[in-house]
Tab-separated table of C-alpha atoms in Angstrom:
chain	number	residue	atom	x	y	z
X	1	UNK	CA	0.000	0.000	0.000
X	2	UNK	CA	3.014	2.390	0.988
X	3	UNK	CA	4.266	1.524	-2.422
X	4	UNK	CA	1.421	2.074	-4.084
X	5	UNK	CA	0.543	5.765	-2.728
X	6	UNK	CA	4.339	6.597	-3.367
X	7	UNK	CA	4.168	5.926	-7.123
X	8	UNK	CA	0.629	8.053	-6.782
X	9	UNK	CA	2.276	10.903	-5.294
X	10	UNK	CA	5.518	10.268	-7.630
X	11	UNK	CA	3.077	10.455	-10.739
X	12	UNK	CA	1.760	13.386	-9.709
X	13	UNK	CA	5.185	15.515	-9.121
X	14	UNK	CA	6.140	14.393	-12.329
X	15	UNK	CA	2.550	15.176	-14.324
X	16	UNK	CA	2.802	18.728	-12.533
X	17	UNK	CA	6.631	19.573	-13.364
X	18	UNK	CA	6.021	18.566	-16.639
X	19	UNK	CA	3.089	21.127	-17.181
X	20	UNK	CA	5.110	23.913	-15.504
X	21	UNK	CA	8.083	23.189	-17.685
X	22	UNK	CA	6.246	24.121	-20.685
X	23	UNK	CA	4.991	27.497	-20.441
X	24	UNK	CA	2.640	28.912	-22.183
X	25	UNK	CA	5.454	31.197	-24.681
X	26	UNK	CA	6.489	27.071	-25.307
X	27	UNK	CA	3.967	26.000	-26.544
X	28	UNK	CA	2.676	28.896	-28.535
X	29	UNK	CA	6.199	29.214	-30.273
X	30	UNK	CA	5.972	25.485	-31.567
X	31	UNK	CA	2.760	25.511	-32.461
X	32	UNK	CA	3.994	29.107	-34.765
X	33	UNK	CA	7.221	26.351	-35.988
X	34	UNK	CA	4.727	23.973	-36.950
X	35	UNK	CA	3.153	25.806	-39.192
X	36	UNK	CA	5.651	27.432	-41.136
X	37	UNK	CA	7.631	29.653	-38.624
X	38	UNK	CA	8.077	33.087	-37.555
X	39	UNK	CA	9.950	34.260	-40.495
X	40	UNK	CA	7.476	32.544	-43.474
X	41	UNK	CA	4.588	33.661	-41.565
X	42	UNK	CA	6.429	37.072	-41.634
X	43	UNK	CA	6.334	37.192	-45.468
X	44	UNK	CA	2.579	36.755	-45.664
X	45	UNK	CA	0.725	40.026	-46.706
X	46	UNK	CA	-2.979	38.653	-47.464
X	47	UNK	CA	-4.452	35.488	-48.262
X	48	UNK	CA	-7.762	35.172	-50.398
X	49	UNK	CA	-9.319	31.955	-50.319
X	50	UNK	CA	-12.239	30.314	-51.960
X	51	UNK	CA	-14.487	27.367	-49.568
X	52	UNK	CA	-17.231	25.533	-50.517
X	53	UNK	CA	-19.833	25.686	-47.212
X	54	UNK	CA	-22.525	23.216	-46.078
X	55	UNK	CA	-25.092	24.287	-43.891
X	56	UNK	CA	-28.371	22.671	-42.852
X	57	UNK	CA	-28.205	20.723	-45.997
X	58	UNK	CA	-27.259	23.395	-48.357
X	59	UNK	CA	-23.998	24.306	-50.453
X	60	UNK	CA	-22.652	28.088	-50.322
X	61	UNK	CA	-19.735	29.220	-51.930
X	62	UNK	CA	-17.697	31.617	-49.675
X	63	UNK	CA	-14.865	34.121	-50.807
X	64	UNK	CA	-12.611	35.382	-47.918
X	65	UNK	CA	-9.797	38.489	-47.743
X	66	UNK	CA	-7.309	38.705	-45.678
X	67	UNK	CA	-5.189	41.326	-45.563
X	68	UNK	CA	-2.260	41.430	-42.714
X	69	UNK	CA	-3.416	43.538	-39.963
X	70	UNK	CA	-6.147	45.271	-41.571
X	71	UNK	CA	-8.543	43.504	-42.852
X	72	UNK	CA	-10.455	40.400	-42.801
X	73	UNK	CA	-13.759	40.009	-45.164
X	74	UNK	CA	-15.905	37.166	-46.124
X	75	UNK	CA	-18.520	36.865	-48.826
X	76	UNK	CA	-21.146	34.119	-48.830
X	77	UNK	CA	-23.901	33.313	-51.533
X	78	UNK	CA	-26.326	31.621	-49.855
X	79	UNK	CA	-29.975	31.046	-52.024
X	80	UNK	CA	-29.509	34.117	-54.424
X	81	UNK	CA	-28.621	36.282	-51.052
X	82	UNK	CA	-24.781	38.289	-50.685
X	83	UNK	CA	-24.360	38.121	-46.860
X	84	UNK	CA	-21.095	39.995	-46.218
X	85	UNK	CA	-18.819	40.490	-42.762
X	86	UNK	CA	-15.776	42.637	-42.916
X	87	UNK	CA	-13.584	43.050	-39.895
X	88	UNK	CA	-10.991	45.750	-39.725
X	89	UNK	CA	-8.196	47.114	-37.639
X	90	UNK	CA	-10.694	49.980	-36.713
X	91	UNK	CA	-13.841	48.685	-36.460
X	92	UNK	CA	-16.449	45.974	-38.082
X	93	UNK	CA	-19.989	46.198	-40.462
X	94	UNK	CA	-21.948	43.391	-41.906
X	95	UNK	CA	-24.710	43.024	-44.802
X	96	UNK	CA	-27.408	40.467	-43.820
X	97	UNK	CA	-30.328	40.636	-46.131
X	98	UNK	CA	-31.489	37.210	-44.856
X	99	UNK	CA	-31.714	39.807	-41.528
X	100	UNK	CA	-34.029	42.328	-43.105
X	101	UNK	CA	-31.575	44.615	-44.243
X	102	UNK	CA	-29.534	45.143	-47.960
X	103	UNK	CA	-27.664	48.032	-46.353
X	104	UNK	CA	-24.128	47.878	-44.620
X	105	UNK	CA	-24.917	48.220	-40.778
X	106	UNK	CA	-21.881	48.412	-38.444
X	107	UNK	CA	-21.282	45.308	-36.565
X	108	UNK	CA	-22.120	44.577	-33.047
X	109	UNK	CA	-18.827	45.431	-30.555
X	110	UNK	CA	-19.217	42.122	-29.021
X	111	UNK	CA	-19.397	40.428	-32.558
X	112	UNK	CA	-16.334	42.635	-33.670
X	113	UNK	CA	-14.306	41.826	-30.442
X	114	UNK	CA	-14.882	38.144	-31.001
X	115	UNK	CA	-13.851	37.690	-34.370
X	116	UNK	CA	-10.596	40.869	-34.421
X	117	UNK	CA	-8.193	38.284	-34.102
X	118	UNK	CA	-8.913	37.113	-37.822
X	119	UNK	CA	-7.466	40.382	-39.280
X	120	UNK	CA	-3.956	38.395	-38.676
X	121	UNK	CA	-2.351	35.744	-40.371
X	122	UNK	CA	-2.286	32.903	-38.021
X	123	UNK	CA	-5.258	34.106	-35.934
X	124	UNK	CA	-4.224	36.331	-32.684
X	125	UNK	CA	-1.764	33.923	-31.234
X	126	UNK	CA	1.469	34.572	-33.057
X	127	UNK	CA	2.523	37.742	-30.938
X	128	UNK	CA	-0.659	37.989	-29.250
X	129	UNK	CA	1.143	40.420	-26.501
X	130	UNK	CA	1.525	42.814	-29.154
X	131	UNK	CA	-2.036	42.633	-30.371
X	132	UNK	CA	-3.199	43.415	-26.610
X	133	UNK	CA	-3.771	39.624	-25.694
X	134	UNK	CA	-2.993	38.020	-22.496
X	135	UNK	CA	-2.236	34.365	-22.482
X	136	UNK	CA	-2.618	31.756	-20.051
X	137	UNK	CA	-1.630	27.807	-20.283
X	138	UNK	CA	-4.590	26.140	-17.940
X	139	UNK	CA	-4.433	22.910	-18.696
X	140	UNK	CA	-3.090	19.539	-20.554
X	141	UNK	CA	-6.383	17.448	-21.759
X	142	UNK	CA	-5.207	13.834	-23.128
X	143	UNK	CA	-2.188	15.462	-24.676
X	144	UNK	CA	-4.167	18.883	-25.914
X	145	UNK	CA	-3.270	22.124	-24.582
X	146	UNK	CA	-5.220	24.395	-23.627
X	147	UNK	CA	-4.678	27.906	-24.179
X	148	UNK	CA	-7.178	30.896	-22.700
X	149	UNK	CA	-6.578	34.058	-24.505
X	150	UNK	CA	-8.016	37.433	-22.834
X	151	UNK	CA	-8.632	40.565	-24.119
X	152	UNK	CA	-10.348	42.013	-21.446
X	153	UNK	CA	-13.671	41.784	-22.659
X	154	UNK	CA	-13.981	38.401	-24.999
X	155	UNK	CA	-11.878	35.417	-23.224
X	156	UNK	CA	-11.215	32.782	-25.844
X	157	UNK	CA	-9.779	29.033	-25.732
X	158	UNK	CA	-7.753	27.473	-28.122
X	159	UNK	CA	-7.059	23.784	-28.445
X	160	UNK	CA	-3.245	22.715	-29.486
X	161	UNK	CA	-2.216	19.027	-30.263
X	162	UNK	CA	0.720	17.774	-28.678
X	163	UNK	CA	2.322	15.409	-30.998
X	164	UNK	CA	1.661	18.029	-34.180
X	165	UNK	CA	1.232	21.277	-32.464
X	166	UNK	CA	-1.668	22.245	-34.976
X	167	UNK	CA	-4.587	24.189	-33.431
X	168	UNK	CA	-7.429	21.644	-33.335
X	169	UNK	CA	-10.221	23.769	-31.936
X	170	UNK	CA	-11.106	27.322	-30.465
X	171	UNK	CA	-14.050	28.432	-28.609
X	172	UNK	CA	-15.028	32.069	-28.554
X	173	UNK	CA	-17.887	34.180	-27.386
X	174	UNK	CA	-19.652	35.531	-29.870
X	175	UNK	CA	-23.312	36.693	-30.801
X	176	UNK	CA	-25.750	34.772	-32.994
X	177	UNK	CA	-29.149	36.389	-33.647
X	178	UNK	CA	-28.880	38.652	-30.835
X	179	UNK	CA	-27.987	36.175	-28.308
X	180	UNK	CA	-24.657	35.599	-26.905
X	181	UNK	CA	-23.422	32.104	-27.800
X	182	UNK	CA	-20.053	30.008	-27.655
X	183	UNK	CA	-18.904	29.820	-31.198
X	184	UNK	CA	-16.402	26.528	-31.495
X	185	UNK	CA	-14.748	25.727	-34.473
X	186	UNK	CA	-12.659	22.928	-35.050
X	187	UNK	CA	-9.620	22.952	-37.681
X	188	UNK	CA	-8.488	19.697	-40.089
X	189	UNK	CA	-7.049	18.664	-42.914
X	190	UNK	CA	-3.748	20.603	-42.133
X	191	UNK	CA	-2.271	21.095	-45.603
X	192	UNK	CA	1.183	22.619	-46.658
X	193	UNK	CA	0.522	25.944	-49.019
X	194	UNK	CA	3.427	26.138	-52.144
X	195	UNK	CA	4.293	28.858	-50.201
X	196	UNK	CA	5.563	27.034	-47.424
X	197	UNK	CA	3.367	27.909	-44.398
X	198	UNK	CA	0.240	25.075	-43.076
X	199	UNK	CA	-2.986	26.019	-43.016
X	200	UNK	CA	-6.156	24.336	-42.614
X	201	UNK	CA	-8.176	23.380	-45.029
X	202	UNK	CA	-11.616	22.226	-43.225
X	203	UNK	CA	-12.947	23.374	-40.407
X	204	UNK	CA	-16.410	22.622	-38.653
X	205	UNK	CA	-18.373	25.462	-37.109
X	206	UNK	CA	-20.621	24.828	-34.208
X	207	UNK	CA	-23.024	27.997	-33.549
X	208	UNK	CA	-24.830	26.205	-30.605
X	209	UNK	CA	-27.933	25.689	-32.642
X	210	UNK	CA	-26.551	24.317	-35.964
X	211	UNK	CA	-23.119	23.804	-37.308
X	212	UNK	CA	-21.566	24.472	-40.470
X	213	UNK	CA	-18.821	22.527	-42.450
X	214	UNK	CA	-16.295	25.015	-44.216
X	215	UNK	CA	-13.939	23.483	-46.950
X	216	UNK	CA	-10.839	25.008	-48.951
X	217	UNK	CA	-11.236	24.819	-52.504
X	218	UNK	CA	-8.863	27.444	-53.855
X	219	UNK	CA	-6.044	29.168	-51.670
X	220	UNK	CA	-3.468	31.866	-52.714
X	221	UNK	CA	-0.655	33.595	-50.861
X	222	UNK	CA	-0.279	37.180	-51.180
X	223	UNK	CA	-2.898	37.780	-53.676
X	224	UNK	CA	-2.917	41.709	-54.352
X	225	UNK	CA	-6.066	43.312	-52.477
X	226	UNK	CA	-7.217	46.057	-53.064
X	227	UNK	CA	-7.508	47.984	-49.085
X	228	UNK	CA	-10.461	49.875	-50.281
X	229	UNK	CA	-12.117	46.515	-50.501
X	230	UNK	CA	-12.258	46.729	-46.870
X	231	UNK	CA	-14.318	50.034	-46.334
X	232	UNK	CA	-18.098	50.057	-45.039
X	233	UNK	CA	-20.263	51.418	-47.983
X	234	UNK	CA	-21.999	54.020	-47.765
């Protein structure tokens, strides 16, 4: 029995030194090495990318811009309707006709703090100090990390593998219909671009009520955009 609750107690010095020898700077560095490193990720200006979307039975082709650190926009043709978010550096708007309105309306500052991250090539984790994140390792799930991001008014968590250091899923607050919901999306199909940096090229996102299944069909690397592309018509 002594023996027994020694190799307990042993187990669990060991399981604890091993999650306070990687910190949370660890883990977010290799997961940055995994997908391309610092310097490649460096030497991406935009990304524009073409998906084909499933949702409650239904195919949607979906165009999204990227530009580093000042833009992020997606377009989505869903049954003859243009439903359009666009999240800048400065702010956010949105077109929903499906909502009532064919008119650019600004977006929601809970929506726009949820989703401000996306303006960046890699999401907000690369650098995140710089971008006004805090980060926090809480936890080691059957090899998973788990990462809570804070930005003082939208806390995110982000999921990171391991054995591969790929992000595997985030959840983050956002707003759906008015209501405030916990938007999780989970990333697969890690591909390597000709460029030389990983991406995903599925992901599955789960709105609370319904989910939606995102793939890549078209991908290029610093495709010229045009900024103005990015501005809230008037």
């Amino acid at each position: 029995m002594k023996m027994k609750n020694f190799m307990l107690v042993a187990a669990l010095v060991f399981f604890t030194g091993a999650l306070r020898a990687q910190t949370v700077d660890d883990v977010i560095n290799k997961h940055i090495d995994a997908i391309g490193g610092k310097e490649k990720l460096g030497q991406v200006k935009s990304l524009y990318t073409e998906n084909s979307v499933e949702v409650m039975g239904t195919h949607a082709p979906v165009t999204e811009y990227l530009l580093e650190g000042k833009g992020y926009k997606t377009e989505t043709d869903f049954n003859g309707s243009k439903i359009i978010q666009c999240i800048t550096n400065l702010g956010g708007w949105m077109i929903n006709p499906m909502a009532g309105g064919s008119g650019a309306q600004p977006m929601p500052a809970s929506l726009y703090e949820a989703g401000k991250g996306q303006i960046f090539i890699g999401g907000p984790l690369p650098d995140y100090a710089s971008k006004g994140y805090k980060a926090e390792l809480v936890g080691n799930e059957n090899g998973t990390f788990k990462i809570k991001l804070l930005n003082g008014s939208n806390d995110a968590t982000y999921f990171i593998d391991g054995s591969t250091y790929y992000l595997t899923k985030a959840i983050i607050q956002g707003e759906m219909m008015g209501q405030v919901v916990d938007v999780t999306t989970t990333y697969s199909d890690y591909q390597k671009t000709d460029f030389g940096i990983v991406l995903p090229y599925s992901k599955t996102i789960d709105l609370g009520g319904f989910s939606l299944v995102s793939k890549v069909s078209k991908l290029e690397v610093n495709k010229e955009l045009d900024p103005k592309i990015f501005e809230m018509p008037k």
